[in-house]
Short mmCIF file of C-alpha atoms and ligand atoms in Angstrom, two decimals:
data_model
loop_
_atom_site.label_atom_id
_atom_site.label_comp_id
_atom_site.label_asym_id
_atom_site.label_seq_id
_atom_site.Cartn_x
_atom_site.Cartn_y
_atom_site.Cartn_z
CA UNK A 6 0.00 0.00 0.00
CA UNK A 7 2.75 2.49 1.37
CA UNK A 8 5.31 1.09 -1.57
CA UNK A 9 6.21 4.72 -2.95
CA UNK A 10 6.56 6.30 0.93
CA UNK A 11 10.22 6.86 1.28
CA UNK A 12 10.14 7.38 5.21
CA UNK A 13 7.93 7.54 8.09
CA UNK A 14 9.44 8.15 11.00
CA UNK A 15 8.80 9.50 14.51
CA UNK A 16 10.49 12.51 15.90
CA UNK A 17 10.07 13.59 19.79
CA UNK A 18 7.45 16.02 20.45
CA UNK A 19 7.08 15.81 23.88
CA UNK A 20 6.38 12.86 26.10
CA UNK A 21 2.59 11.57 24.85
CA UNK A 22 2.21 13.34 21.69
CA UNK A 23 4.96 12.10 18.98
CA UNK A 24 5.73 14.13 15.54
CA UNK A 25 5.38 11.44 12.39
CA UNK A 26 6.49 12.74 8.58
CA UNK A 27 6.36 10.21 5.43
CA UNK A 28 6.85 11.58 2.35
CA UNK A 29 6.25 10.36 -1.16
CA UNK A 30 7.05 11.13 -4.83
CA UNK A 31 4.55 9.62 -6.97
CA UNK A 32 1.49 11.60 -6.55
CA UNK A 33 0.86 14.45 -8.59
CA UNK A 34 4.61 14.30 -10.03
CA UNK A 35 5.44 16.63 -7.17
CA UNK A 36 7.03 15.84 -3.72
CA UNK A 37 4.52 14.93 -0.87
CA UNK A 38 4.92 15.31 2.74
CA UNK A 39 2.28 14.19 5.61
CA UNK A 40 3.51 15.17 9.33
CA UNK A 41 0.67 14.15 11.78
CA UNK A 42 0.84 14.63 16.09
CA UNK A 43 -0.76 12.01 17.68
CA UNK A 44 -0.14 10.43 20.74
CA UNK A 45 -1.32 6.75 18.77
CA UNK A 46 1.84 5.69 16.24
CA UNK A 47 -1.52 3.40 14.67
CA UNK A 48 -3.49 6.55 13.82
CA UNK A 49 -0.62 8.38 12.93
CA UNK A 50 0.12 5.45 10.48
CA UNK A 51 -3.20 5.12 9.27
CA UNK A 52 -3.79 9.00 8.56
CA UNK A 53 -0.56 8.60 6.32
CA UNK A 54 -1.74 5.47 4.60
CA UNK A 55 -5.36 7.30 3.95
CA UNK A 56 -3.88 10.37 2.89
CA UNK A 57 -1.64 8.36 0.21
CA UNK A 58 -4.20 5.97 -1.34
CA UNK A 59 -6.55 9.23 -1.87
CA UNK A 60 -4.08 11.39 -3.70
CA UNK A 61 -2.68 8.13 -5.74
CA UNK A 62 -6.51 7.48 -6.49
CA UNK A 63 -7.33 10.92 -7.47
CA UNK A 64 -3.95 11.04 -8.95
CA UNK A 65 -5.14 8.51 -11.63
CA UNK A 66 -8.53 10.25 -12.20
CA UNK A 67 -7.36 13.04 -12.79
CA UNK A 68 -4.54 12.28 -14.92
CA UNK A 69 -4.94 13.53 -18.50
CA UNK A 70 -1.64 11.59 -19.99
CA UNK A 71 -2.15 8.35 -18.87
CA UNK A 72 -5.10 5.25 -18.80
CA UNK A 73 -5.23 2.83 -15.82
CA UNK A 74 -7.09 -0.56 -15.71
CA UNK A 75 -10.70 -0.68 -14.63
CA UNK A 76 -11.08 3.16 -14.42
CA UNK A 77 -12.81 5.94 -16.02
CA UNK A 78 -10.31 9.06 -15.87
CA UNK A 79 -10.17 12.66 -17.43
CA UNK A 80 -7.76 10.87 -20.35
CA UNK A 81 -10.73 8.69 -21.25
CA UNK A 82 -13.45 11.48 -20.74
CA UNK A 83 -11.18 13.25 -23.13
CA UNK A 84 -10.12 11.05 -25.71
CA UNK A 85 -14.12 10.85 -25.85
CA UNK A 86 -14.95 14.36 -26.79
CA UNK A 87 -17.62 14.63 -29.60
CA UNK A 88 -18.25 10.49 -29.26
CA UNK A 89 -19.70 9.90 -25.97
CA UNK A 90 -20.51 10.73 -22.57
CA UNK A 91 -18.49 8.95 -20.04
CA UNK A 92 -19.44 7.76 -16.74
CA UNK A 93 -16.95 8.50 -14.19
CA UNK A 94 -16.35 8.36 -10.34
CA UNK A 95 -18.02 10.71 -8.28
CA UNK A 96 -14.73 12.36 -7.04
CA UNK A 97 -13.93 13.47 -10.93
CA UNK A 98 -17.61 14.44 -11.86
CA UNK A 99 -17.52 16.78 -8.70
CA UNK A 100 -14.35 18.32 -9.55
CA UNK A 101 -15.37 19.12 -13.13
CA UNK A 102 -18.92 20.38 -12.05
CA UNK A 103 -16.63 22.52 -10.11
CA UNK A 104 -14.03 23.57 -12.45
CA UNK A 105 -16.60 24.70 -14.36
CA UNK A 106 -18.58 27.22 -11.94
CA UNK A 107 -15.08 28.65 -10.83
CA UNK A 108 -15.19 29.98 -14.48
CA UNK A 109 -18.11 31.64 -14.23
CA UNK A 110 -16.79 32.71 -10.91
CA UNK A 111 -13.35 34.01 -12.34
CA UNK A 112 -14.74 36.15 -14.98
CA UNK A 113 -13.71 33.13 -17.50
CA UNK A 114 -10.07 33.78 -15.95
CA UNK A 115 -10.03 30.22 -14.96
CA UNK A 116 -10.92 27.56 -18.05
CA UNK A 117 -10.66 23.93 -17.26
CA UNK A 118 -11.50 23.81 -21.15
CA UNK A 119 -8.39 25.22 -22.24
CA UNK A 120 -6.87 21.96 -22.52
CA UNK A 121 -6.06 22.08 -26.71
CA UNK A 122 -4.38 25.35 -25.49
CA UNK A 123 -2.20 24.53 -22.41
CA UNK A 124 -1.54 21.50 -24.49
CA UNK A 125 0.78 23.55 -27.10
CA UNK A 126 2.48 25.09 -24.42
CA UNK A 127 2.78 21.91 -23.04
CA UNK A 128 4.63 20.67 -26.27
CA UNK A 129 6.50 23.43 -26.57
CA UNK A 130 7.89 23.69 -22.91
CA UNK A 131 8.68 19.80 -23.16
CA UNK A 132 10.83 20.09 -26.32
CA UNK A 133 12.08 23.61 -25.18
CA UNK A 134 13.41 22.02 -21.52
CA UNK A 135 15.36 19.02 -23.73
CA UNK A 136 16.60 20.95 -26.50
CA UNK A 137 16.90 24.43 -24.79
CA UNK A 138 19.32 25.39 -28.07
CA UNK A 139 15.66 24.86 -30.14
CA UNK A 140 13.40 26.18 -28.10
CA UNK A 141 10.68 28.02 -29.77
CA UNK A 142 7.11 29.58 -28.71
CA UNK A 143 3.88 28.09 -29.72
CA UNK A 144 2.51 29.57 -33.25
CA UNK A 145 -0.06 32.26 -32.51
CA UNK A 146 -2.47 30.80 -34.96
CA UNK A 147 -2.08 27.39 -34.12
CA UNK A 148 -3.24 29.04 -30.26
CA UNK A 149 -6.23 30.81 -31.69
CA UNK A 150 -7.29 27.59 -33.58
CA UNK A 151 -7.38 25.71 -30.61
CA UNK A 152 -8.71 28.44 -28.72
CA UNK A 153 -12.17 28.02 -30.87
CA UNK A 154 -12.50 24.42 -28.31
CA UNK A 155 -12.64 26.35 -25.37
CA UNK A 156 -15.63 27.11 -24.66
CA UNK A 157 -16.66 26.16 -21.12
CA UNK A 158 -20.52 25.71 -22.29
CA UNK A 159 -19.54 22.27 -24.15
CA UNK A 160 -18.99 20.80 -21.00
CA UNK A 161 -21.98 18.53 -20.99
CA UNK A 162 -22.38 17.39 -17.08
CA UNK A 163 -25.44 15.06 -15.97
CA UNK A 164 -25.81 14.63 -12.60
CA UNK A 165 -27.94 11.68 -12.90
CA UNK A 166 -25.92 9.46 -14.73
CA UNK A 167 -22.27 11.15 -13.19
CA UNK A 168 -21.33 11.34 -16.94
CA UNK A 169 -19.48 14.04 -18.44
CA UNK A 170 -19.79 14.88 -21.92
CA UNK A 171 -17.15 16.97 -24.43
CA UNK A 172 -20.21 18.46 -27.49
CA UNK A 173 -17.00 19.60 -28.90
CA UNK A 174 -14.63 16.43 -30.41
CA UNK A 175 -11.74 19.49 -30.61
CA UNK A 176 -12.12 20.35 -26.77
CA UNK A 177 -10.42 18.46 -24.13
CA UNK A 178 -9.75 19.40 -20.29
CA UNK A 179 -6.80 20.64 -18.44
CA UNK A 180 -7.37 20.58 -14.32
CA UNK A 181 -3.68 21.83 -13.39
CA UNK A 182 -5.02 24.46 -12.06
CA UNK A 183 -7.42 23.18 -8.91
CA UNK A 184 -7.16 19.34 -9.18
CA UNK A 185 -3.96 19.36 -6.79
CA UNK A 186 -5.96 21.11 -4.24
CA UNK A 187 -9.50 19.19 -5.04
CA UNK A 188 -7.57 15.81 -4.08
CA UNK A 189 -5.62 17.57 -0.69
CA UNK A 190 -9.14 18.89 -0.26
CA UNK A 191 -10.39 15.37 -0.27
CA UNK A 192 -7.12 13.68 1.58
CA UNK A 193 -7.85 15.95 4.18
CA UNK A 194 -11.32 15.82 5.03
CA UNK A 195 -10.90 11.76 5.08
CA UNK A 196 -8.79 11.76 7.84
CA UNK A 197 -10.10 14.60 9.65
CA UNK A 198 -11.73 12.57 12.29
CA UNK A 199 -8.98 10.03 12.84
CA UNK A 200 -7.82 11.25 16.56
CA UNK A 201 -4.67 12.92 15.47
CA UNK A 202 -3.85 16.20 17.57
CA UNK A 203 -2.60 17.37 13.84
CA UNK A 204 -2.22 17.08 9.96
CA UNK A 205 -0.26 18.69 7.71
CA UNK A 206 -0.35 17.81 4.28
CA UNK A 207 2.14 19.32 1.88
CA UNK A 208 1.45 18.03 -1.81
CA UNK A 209 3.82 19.95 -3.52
CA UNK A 210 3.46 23.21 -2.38
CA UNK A 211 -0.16 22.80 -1.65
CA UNK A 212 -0.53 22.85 2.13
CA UNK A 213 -3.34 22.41 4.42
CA UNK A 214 -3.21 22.71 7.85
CA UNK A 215 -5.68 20.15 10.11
CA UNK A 216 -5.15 20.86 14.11
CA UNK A 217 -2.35 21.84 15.54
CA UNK A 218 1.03 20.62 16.43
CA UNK A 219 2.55 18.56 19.34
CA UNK A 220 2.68 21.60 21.78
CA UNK A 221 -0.83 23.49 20.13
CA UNK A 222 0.66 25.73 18.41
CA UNK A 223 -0.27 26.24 15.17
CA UNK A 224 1.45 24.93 11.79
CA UNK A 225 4.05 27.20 10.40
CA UNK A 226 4.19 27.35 6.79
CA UNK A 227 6.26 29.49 5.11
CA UNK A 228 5.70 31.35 2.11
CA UNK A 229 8.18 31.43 -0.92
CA UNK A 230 10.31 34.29 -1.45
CA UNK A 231 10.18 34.35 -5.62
CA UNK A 232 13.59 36.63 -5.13
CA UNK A 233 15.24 34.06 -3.17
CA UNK A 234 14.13 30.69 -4.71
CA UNK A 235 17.07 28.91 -3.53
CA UNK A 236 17.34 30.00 0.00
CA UNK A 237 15.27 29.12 3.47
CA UNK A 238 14.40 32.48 3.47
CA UNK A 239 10.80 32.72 3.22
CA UNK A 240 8.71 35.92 2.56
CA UNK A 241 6.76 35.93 5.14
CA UNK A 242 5.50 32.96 7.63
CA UNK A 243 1.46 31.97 7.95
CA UNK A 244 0.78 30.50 11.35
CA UNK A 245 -2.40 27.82 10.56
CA UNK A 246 -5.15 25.98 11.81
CA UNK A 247 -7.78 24.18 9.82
CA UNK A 248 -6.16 26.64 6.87
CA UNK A 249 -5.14 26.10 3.36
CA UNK A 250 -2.49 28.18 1.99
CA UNK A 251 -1.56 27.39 -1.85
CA UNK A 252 0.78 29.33 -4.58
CA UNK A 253 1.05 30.10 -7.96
CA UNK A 254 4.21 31.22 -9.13
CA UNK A 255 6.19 32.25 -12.40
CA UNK A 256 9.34 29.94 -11.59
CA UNK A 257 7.03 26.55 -10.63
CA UNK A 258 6.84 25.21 -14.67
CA UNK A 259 9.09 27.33 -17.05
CA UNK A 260 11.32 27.42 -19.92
CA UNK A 261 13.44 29.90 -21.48
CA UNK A 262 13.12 31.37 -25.58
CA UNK A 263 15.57 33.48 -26.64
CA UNK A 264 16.44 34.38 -22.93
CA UNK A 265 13.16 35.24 -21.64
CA UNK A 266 11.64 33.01 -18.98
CA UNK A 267 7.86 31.87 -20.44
CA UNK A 268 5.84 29.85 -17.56
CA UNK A 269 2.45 27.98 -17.15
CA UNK A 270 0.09 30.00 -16.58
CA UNK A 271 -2.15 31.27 -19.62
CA UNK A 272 -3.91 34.35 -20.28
CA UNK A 273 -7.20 33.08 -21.57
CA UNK A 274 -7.60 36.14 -23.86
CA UNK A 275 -3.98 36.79 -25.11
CA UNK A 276 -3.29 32.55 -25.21
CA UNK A 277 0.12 33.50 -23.62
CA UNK A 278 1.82 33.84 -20.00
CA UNK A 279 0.24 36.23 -17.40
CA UNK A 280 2.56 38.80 -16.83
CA UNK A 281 1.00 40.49 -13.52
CA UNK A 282 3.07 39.11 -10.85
CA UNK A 283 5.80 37.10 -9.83
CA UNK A 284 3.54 35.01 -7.76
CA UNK A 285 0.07 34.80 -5.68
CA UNK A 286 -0.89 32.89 -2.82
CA UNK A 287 -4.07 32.45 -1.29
CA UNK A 288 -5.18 31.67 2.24
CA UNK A 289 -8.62 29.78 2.98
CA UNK A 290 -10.19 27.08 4.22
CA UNK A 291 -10.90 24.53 0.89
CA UNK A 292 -7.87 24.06 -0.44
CA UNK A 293 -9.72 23.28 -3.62
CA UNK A 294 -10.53 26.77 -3.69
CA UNK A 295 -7.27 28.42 -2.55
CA UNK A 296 -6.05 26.53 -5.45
CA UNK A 297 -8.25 27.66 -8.48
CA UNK A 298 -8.06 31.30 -6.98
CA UNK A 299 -4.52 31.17 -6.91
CA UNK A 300 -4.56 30.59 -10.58
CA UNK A 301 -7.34 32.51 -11.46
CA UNK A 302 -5.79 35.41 -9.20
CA UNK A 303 -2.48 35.22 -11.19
CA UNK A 304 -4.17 35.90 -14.61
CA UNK A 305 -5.88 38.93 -13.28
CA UNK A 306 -4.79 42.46 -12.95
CA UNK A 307 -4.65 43.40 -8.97
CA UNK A 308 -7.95 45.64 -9.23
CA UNK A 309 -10.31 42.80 -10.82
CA UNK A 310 -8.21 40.38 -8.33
CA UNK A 311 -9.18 42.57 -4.83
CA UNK A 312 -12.84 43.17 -6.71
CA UNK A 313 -13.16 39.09 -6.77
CA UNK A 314 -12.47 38.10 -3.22
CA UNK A 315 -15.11 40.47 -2.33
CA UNK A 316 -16.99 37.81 -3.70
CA UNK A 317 -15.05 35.04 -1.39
CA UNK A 318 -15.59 35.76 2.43
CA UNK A 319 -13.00 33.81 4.09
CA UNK A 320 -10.14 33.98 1.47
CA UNK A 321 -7.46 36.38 1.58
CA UNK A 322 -4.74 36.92 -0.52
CA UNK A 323 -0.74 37.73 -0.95
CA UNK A 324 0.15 39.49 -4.67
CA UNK A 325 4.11 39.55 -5.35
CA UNK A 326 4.59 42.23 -8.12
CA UNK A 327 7.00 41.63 -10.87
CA UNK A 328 9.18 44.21 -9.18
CA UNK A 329 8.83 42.77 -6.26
CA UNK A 330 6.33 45.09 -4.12
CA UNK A 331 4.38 42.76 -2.20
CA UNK A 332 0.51 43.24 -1.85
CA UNK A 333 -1.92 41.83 0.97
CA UNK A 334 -5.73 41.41 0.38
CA UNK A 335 -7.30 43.06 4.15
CA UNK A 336 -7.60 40.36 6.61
CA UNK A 337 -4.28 38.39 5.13
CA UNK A 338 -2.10 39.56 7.80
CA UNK A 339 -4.74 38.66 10.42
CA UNK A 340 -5.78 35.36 8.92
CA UNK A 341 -2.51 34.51 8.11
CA UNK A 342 -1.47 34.95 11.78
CA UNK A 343 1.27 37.17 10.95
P1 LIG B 23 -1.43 26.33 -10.70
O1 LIG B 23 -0.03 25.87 -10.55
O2 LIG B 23 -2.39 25.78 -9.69
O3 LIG B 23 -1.55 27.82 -10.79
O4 LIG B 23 -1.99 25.73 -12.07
C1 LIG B 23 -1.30 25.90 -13.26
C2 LIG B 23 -1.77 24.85 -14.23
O5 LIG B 23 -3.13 25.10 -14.58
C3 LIG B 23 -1.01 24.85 -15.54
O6 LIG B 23 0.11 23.98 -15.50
C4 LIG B 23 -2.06 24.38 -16.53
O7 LIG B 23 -2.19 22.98 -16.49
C5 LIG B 23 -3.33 24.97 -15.97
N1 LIG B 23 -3.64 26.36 -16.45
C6 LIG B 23 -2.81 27.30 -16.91
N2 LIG B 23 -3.47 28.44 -17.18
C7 LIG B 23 -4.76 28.20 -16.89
C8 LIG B 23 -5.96 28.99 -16.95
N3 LIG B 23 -5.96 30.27 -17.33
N4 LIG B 23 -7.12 28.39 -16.59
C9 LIG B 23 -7.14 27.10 -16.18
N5 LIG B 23 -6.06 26.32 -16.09
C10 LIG B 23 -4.88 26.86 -16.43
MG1 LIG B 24 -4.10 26.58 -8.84
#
């Protein structure tokens, strides 16, 4: 079950309540690490084992690249666009239903139907990063093409029958930017009433805070510095308790044309790179949410982006400006626990 976990150990905390950490590689190509207080090394063992079979399992759901055995995942709902609606697990049909009313809910800044877009970039980055001497940018009309199958309203979801349905056979979906923090969500609320004192799940990058630690403190998680990627120095540290904090950033997926960095994350109008900030992370509960606002966030200029959360009680946010000014939504330095 725990093949892929490369440790779990225990480390004192103080004499009942013991620190565990496992970390793993495999989910979400990103590095994974669970630390859980509990005074019980079963619990703290079985929290690690339930957080690690849900991320694998929504790991394969949501996986766009790849087909496993016996399952229905966003490869097959996609490789069945204009042929037929698929029937999928709950877990995936929620996520999409989702996806889709954050873009109504992000001005369209958010698309989880911008797949034949992201999917140039995705190409191009690929053969960019292992032939950086013929690295090239997408074509602008090959974007716009694909840009015709994005339109959000060809997402065809029935409840009923948990199928999902692409109308257009050119469309297929892209979750990058919420499924990490729809499966955390989901790790997170399955072993939130397991008995440990604390759980803190960091899926790379994308933390959420359950409890507290050993001593009740809350979880210190820092926040990257995007001028000092290489150092411990961290911007500024979020103190958190039943909290998600996720970022998006300009340095996480990148390659270089011509000497210019080009990342990730895509303008939906202009088909290329945001170029508002340097980074944004967001603070809130669902870390489902803090994970599509992060994106969506990043694509939007900082006056539509203070406008939105007025629209999200309980999220705040942290803007780093491409000249490094950093900007706080009102209520980050509180929630945060600055
Ligand atoms: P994140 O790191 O959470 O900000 O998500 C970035 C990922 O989301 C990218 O790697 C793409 O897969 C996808 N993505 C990029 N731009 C957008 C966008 N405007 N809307 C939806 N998904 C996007
Ligand atoms: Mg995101």
């Amino acid at each position: 079950m725990l093949a892929f976990v490369l440790a779990f150990f225990c480390l004192p905390a103080n004499a009942a309540v013991q620190k565990y950490q496992a970390q793993f590689f495999d989910v979400f190509d990103t590095f994974s690490q669970v630390t859980v207080y509990s005074s019980d090394k079963e619990v703290a063992q079985t929290v690690t084992a339930t957080v690690y079979e849900t991320l694998l399992e929504c790991h394969q759901l949501f996986d766009i690249y790849n087909e496993y055995e016996g399952i229905n995942n966003l490869k097959t709902v996609n490789d069945n666009a204009g042929i037929a609606p698929v029937k999928v697990d709950e877990r995936l049909f929620a996520m999409v239903a989702y996806g889709k009313e954050m873009y109504y809910q992000t001005n369209g800044r958010m698309n989880i139907a911008m797949g034949s877009v992201l999917k140039i970039w995705h190409r191009c980055r690929t053969e960019g990063l292992l032939s950086p001497e013929k690295a090239a940018l997408p074509d602008m009309d090959e974007l716009k093409q694909a840009q015709r199958a994005t339109d959000i309203e060809n997402i065809i979801l029935d409840e009923e029958n948990q199928t999902i349905f692409l109308a257009d056979p050119n469309m297929s979906l892209d979750v990058g930017a919420l499924a990490k923090g729809w499966a955390v969500e989901l790790a997170a609320d399955s072993v939130q009433d397991m008995g440990a004192e604390g759980v803190l799940l960091n899926i790379g990058g994308n933390v959420r805070a359950l409890g507290h630690r050993g001593d009740g403190s809350p979880w210190r998680v820092g926040v990257q510095d995007p001028a000092n990627l290489s150092g411990q120095e961290s911007l500024t540290v979020a103190n958190l308790s039943g909290l998600s904090l996720v970022t998006s950033g300009d340095y996480q997926r990148s390659y270089t044309v011509d000497g210019r960095s080009y990342h990730h994350i895509i303008d939906p109008e202009t088909l290329m790179p945001a170029e508002h900030y340097r980074q944004v992370t967001v603070i809130t509960e669902d870390s489902g949410l803090a994970d599509a606002l992060s994106t969506a966030l990043f694509v939007m200029p900082l006056e539509e982006g203070l406008l939105l959360l007025d629209d999200f009680p309980g999220v705040c946010a942290l803007w780093v400006c491409k000249d490094g000014t950093v900007i706080r939504s009102e209520g980050f330095a509180e929630m945060a626990g600055e």
